[in-house]
Short mmCIF file of N, CA and C and ligand atoms in Angstrom, two decimals:
data_model
loop_
_atom_site.label_atom_id
_atom_site.label_comp_id
_atom_site.label_asym_id
_atom_site.label_seq_id
_atom_site.Cartn_x
_atom_site.Cartn_y
_atom_site.Cartn_z
N MET D 300 -58.88 101.53 -9.72
CA MET D 300 -57.75 101.98 -8.67
C MET D 300 -56.87 100.65 -8.60
N THR D 301 -56.01 101.07 -8.20
CA THR D 301 -54.37 100.09 -8.20
C THR D 301 -55.23 98.77 -6.81
N ASP D 302 -54.43 97.84 -7.10
CA ASP D 302 -54.71 96.96 -6.31
C ASP D 302 -54.03 97.52 -4.96
N ILE D 303 -54.27 96.82 -3.87
CA ILE D 303 -53.88 97.23 -2.67
C ILE D 303 -53.62 96.02 -2.07
N ASP D 304 -52.50 95.80 -1.52
CA ASP D 304 -51.89 94.49 -0.65
C ASP D 304 -52.46 94.92 0.79
N TRP D 305 -53.56 94.66 1.41
CA TRP D 305 -54.03 94.84 2.71
C TRP D 305 -53.41 93.94 3.71
N THR D 306 -52.67 92.83 3.06
CA THR D 306 -51.76 92.18 4.18
C THR D 306 -50.66 92.60 4.53
N LYS D 307 -50.34 94.01 4.05
CA LYS D 307 -49.56 94.64 4.57
C LYS D 307 -49.81 96.02 5.55
N ALA D 308 -50.94 96.17 5.95
CA ALA D 308 -51.60 96.47 6.22
C ALA D 308 -51.08 96.85 8.05
N LEU D 309 -50.36 97.90 8.59
CA LEU D 309 -49.94 97.99 9.97
C LEU D 309 -51.06 97.71 10.89
N CYS D 310 -52.12 98.23 10.84
CA CYS D 310 -52.95 97.74 11.82
C CYS D 310 -53.62 96.31 11.99
N LEU D 311 -53.38 95.55 10.99
CA LEU D 311 -53.48 94.03 11.28
C LEU D 311 -52.89 93.72 12.48
N GLY D 312 -53.73 93.26 13.24
CA GLY D 312 -52.92 92.45 14.32
C GLY D 312 -53.35 93.39 15.52
N CYS D 313 -53.47 94.76 15.51
CA CYS D 313 -53.30 95.59 16.39
C CYS D 313 -54.65 95.72 17.05
N ASP D 314 -54.81 96.61 18.06
CA ASP D 314 -56.35 96.86 18.57
C ASP D 314 -56.98 97.37 17.60
N ARG D 315 -57.87 96.81 16.70
CA ARG D 315 -58.65 97.72 15.68
C ARG D 315 -59.85 99.19 16.64
N GLU D 316 -59.98 98.80 17.68
CA GLU D 316 -60.90 99.64 18.39
C GLU D 316 -59.97 101.21 18.35
N MET D 317 -58.93 101.14 18.43
CA MET D 317 -58.06 102.38 18.64
C MET D 317 -58.28 103.06 17.08
N TRP D 318 -58.75 102.34 16.36
CA TRP D 318 -58.92 102.82 14.80
C TRP D 318 -60.39 103.60 14.73
N PHE D 319 -61.22 103.52 15.84
CA PHE D 319 -62.68 103.41 15.82
C PHE D 319 -63.19 104.14 17.21
N VAL D 320 -62.20 104.97 18.01
CA VAL D 320 -62.54 105.27 19.30
C VAL D 320 -63.38 106.45 19.48
N GLU D 321 -64.45 106.95 20.29
CA GLU D 321 -65.17 107.71 20.29
C GLU D 321 -64.82 108.11 21.73
N GLY D 322 -65.42 109.90 21.38
CA GLY D 322 -65.37 110.62 22.50
C GLY D 322 -64.09 111.58 22.65
N SER D 323 -63.90 112.24 23.71
CA SER D 323 -62.69 113.28 23.49
C SER D 323 -61.66 113.21 24.95
N THR D 324 -61.99 112.08 25.71
CA THR D 324 -60.97 111.77 27.26
C THR D 324 -59.76 112.08 26.75
N SER D 325 -58.85 111.79 27.46
CA SER D 325 -57.39 111.80 27.20
C SER D 325 -56.86 110.51 26.88
N ASP D 326 -57.75 109.32 27.19
CA ASP D 326 -57.36 108.10 26.60
C ASP D 326 -57.60 107.81 25.06
N ALA D 327 -58.83 108.39 25.14
CA ALA D 327 -59.46 108.37 23.74
C ALA D 327 -58.77 109.26 22.85
N ASN D 328 -58.24 110.27 23.00
CA ASN D 328 -57.09 110.86 22.45
C ASN D 328 -55.67 110.29 21.97
N ALA D 329 -55.36 109.49 23.26
CA ALA D 329 -54.13 109.10 22.80
C ALA D 329 -53.99 107.99 21.99
N ASP D 330 -55.14 107.28 22.22
CA ASP D 330 -55.55 106.35 21.18
C ASP D 330 -55.45 106.49 19.76
N ARG D 331 -56.53 107.50 19.64
CA ARG D 331 -56.34 107.94 18.05
C ARG D 331 -55.02 108.52 17.66
N ARG D 332 -54.32 109.31 18.55
CA ARG D 332 -52.91 109.61 18.47
C ARG D 332 -52.25 108.76 17.73
N GLU D 333 -52.22 107.14 18.43
CA GLU D 333 -51.27 106.00 18.63
C GLU D 333 -52.09 105.57 17.07
N ALA D 334 -53.06 105.54 16.47
CA ALA D 334 -53.59 104.84 15.36
C ALA D 334 -53.00 106.03 14.11
N LYS D 335 -53.26 106.94 14.41
CA LYS D 335 -52.47 107.77 13.07
C LYS D 335 -51.36 108.02 13.17
N THR D 336 -50.36 107.84 14.16
CA THR D 336 -48.90 107.21 14.44
C THR D 336 -48.34 106.01 13.35
N THR D 337 -49.60 104.92 13.80
CA THR D 337 -49.49 103.86 12.73
C THR D 337 -49.45 103.87 11.75
N CYS D 338 -50.35 104.42 11.17
CA CYS D 338 -50.92 104.90 10.05
C CYS D 338 -50.09 105.62 8.91
N LEU D 339 -48.97 106.42 9.72
CA LEU D 339 -48.06 107.04 9.02
C LEU D 339 -46.67 106.59 8.51
N ARG D 340 -46.61 105.30 9.34
CA ARG D 340 -45.68 104.67 9.10
C ARG D 340 -46.10 103.29 7.82
N CYS D 341 -47.22 103.28 7.64
CA CYS D 341 -47.98 102.02 6.81
C CYS D 341 -47.26 102.15 5.56
N PRO D 342 -46.96 101.27 5.09
CA PRO D 342 -46.88 101.12 3.52
C PRO D 342 -47.50 101.13 2.79
N ILE D 343 -49.26 100.62 2.90
CA ILE D 343 -50.24 101.34 1.98
C ILE D 343 -51.19 102.30 2.44
N ARG D 344 -50.43 103.29 3.11
CA ARG D 344 -51.25 104.56 3.82
C ARG D 344 -52.20 105.13 2.55
N SER D 345 -51.11 105.50 1.37
CA SER D 345 -52.04 106.07 0.11
C SER D 345 -53.42 105.40 -0.26
N GLY D 346 -52.92 103.94 -0.64
CA GLY D 346 -53.84 103.26 -1.26
C GLY D 346 -55.21 103.22 -0.16
N CYS D 347 -54.70 103.04 0.81
CA CYS D 347 -55.86 103.21 2.05
C CYS D 347 -56.84 104.09 1.91
N LEU D 348 -56.11 105.49 1.87
CA LEU D 348 -56.76 107.07 1.82
C LEU D 348 -57.47 106.68 0.85
N ASP D 349 -56.79 106.28 -0.66
CA ASP D 349 -57.71 106.64 -1.75
C ASP D 349 -59.17 105.75 -1.37
N SER D 350 -58.77 104.42 -1.26
CA SER D 350 -60.01 103.63 -0.97
C SER D 350 -61.38 104.61 -0.08
N ALA D 351 -60.63 104.70 0.95
CA ALA D 351 -61.83 105.29 1.72
C ALA D 351 -62.83 106.48 1.28
N MET D 352 -61.63 107.48 0.29
CA MET D 352 -62.09 108.76 -0.09
C MET D 352 -63.27 108.02 -1.43
N ALA D 353 -62.87 106.90 -2.03
CA ALA D 353 -63.77 106.47 -2.89
C ALA D 353 -64.77 105.75 -2.25
N GLU D 354 -64.96 105.31 -1.47
CA GLU D 354 -66.11 104.59 -0.55
C GLU D 354 -66.96 105.49 0.06
N GLU D 355 -66.10 106.52 0.44
CA GLU D 355 -67.24 107.34 1.03
C GLU D 355 -67.32 108.73 0.32
N ASP D 356 -67.37 108.79 -1.21
CA ASP D 356 -67.59 109.79 -2.12
C ASP D 356 -69.10 110.08 -1.87
N GLY D 357 -69.07 111.37 -1.65
CA GLY D 357 -70.64 111.70 -1.53
C GLY D 357 -71.18 111.80 -0.30
N LYS D 358 -70.68 111.32 0.81
CA LYS D 358 -70.89 111.36 2.25
C LYS D 358 -70.65 112.52 2.92
N GLY D 359 -71.40 112.72 4.01
CA GLY D 359 -71.10 113.78 4.55
C GLY D 359 -70.12 113.24 5.82
N GLU D 360 -69.92 114.06 6.68
CA GLU D 360 -68.93 114.20 7.79
C GLU D 360 -69.25 112.81 8.82
N SER D 361 -70.88 112.59 8.88
CA SER D 361 -71.47 111.95 9.67
C SER D 361 -71.16 110.30 8.93
N GLY D 362 -70.97 110.26 7.86
CA GLY D 362 -71.02 108.88 7.23
C GLY D 362 -69.54 108.37 6.78
N ARG D 363 -68.64 108.92 7.31
CA ARG D 363 -67.08 108.52 7.41
C ARG D 363 -66.76 108.08 8.91
N HIS D 364 -66.48 106.82 9.15
CA HIS D 364 -66.25 106.34 10.44
C HIS D 364 -64.81 105.92 10.21
N GLY D 365 -64.11 106.18 11.56
CA GLY D 365 -63.02 105.49 12.14
C GLY D 365 -61.67 106.29 11.10
N ILE D 366 -60.48 105.87 11.39
CA ILE D 366 -59.00 106.57 10.94
C ILE D 366 -58.83 105.34 9.85
N ARG D 367 -58.45 106.25 8.76
CA ARG D 367 -58.50 105.50 7.47
C ARG D 367 -57.33 106.25 6.83
N GLY D 368 -56.20 105.76 6.27
CA GLY D 368 -55.17 106.22 5.83
C GLY D 368 -54.66 107.64 6.76
N GLY D 369 -55.03 107.42 7.81
CA GLY D 369 -54.06 108.09 9.00
C GLY D 369 -55.08 109.30 8.77
N LEU D 370 -56.31 109.54 8.75
CA LEU D 370 -57.37 110.73 8.55
C LEU D 370 -58.58 110.03 9.13
N SER D 371 -58.91 111.10 10.35
CA SER D 371 -60.46 110.69 10.88
C SER D 371 -61.25 111.01 9.78
N GLY D 372 -62.54 110.48 10.13
CA GLY D 372 -63.67 110.75 9.45
C GLY D 372 -63.91 112.38 9.12
N ARG D 373 -63.52 113.25 10.02
CA ARG D 373 -63.69 114.55 10.00
C ARG D 373 -62.82 115.34 9.13
N GLN D 374 -61.63 114.76 9.02
CA GLN D 374 -60.67 115.14 8.24
C GLN D 374 -60.91 114.94 6.69
N ARG D 375 -61.34 113.48 6.60
CA ARG D 375 -61.27 113.11 5.40
C ARG D 375 -62.33 114.15 4.46
N PHE D 376 -63.55 114.05 5.55
CA PHE D 376 -64.72 114.81 4.70
C PHE D 376 -63.91 116.47 4.28
N ALA D 377 -63.22 117.09 5.16
CA ALA D 377 -62.62 118.15 5.19
C ALA D 377 -61.72 118.04 3.51
N LEU D 378 -61.15 117.20 3.86
CA LEU D 378 -60.28 116.62 2.04
C LEU D 378 -61.21 116.71 1.04
N SER D 379 -62.15 116.08 1.03
CA SER D 379 -63.15 115.69 0.20
C SER D 379 -63.89 117.11 -0.26
N ARG D 380 -64.16 118.22 0.83
CA ARG D 380 -64.11 119.71 0.20
C ARG D 380 -63.32 120.37 -0.78
N ARG D 381 -62.28 119.80 -0.44
CA ARG D 381 -61.01 120.50 -1.24
C ARG D 381 -61.12 120.02 -2.67
N LEU D 382 -61.46 118.43 -3.00
CA LEU D 382 -61.00 118.00 -4.09
C LEU D 382 -61.85 118.64 -5.23
N PRO D 383 -61.16 118.63 -6.51
CA PRO D 383 -62.19 118.89 -7.80
C PRO D 383 -63.34 118.26 -7.78
N GLY D 384 -64.59 119.33 -8.10
CA GLY D 384 -65.69 118.90 -8.31
C GLY D 384 -66.73 118.61 -7.11
N ALA D 385 -65.87 119.41 -5.78
CA ALA D 385 -66.90 119.78 -4.68
C ALA D 385 -67.82 120.25 -4.62
N GLN D 386 -68.87 119.89 -4.20
CA GLN D 386 -70.03 120.67 -4.05
C GLN D 386 -69.90 122.23 -3.12
N PRO D 387 -70.27 123.16 -3.49
CA PRO D 387 -70.10 123.93 -2.29
C PRO D 387 -71.02 123.94 -1.12
N LYS D 388 -70.48 124.21 -0.19
CA LYS D 388 -71.33 124.06 1.36
C LYS D 388 -72.57 124.45 1.03
N GLN D 389 -73.71 123.81 1.90
CA GLN D 389 -74.89 123.99 1.67
C GLN D 389 -75.15 125.25 2.72
N GLY D 390 -75.89 126.43 1.83
CA GLY D 390 -76.14 127.46 3.13
C GLY D 390 -75.35 128.64 2.72
N ARG D 391 -74.26 128.42 1.90
CA ARG D 391 -73.67 129.23 1.58
C ARG D 391 -73.25 129.96 0.22
N ALA D 392 -72.95 131.39 -0.18
CA ALA D 392 -73.05 131.50 -1.59
C ALA D 392 -72.03 130.94 -2.16
N ALA D 393 -71.90 130.13 -3.64
CA ALA D 393 -71.14 129.76 -4.05
C ALA D 393 -69.90 130.73 -4.71
S1 SF4 E 496 -53.08 103.44 6.82
FE1 SF4 E 496 -53.93 103.08 8.82
S2 SF4 E 496 -55.94 102.52 8.56
FE2 SF4 E 496 -54.78 102.05 6.59
S3 SF4 E 496 -54.14 100.11 6.70
FE3 SF4 E 496 -52.75 101.43 7.15
S4 SF4 E 496 -52.59 101.41 9.40
FE4 SF4 E 496 -54.29 100.19 8.57
#
């Protein structure tokens, strides 16, 4: 994997809680949107997402925490299902 210069992360110095907010209140949703918007402007977003996908390889949705590379854990899980070599969903015909 390419070296990532984490010192360029736009979330550095931010309220990191926004990247790990739980629940679906309007405040929680606003925090998530703000975190994702920050990620979209981040110069290392691609590397951040690649890193998350590599670290979380093989994990289910519940094993993916926080927003990384602009995607929630649920979105990263959905992305992992579309990648080459993804296992078919359990309980469904292949
Ligand atoms: S993409 Fe988002 S989570 Fe990743 S380093 Fe940048 S601001 Fe932080």
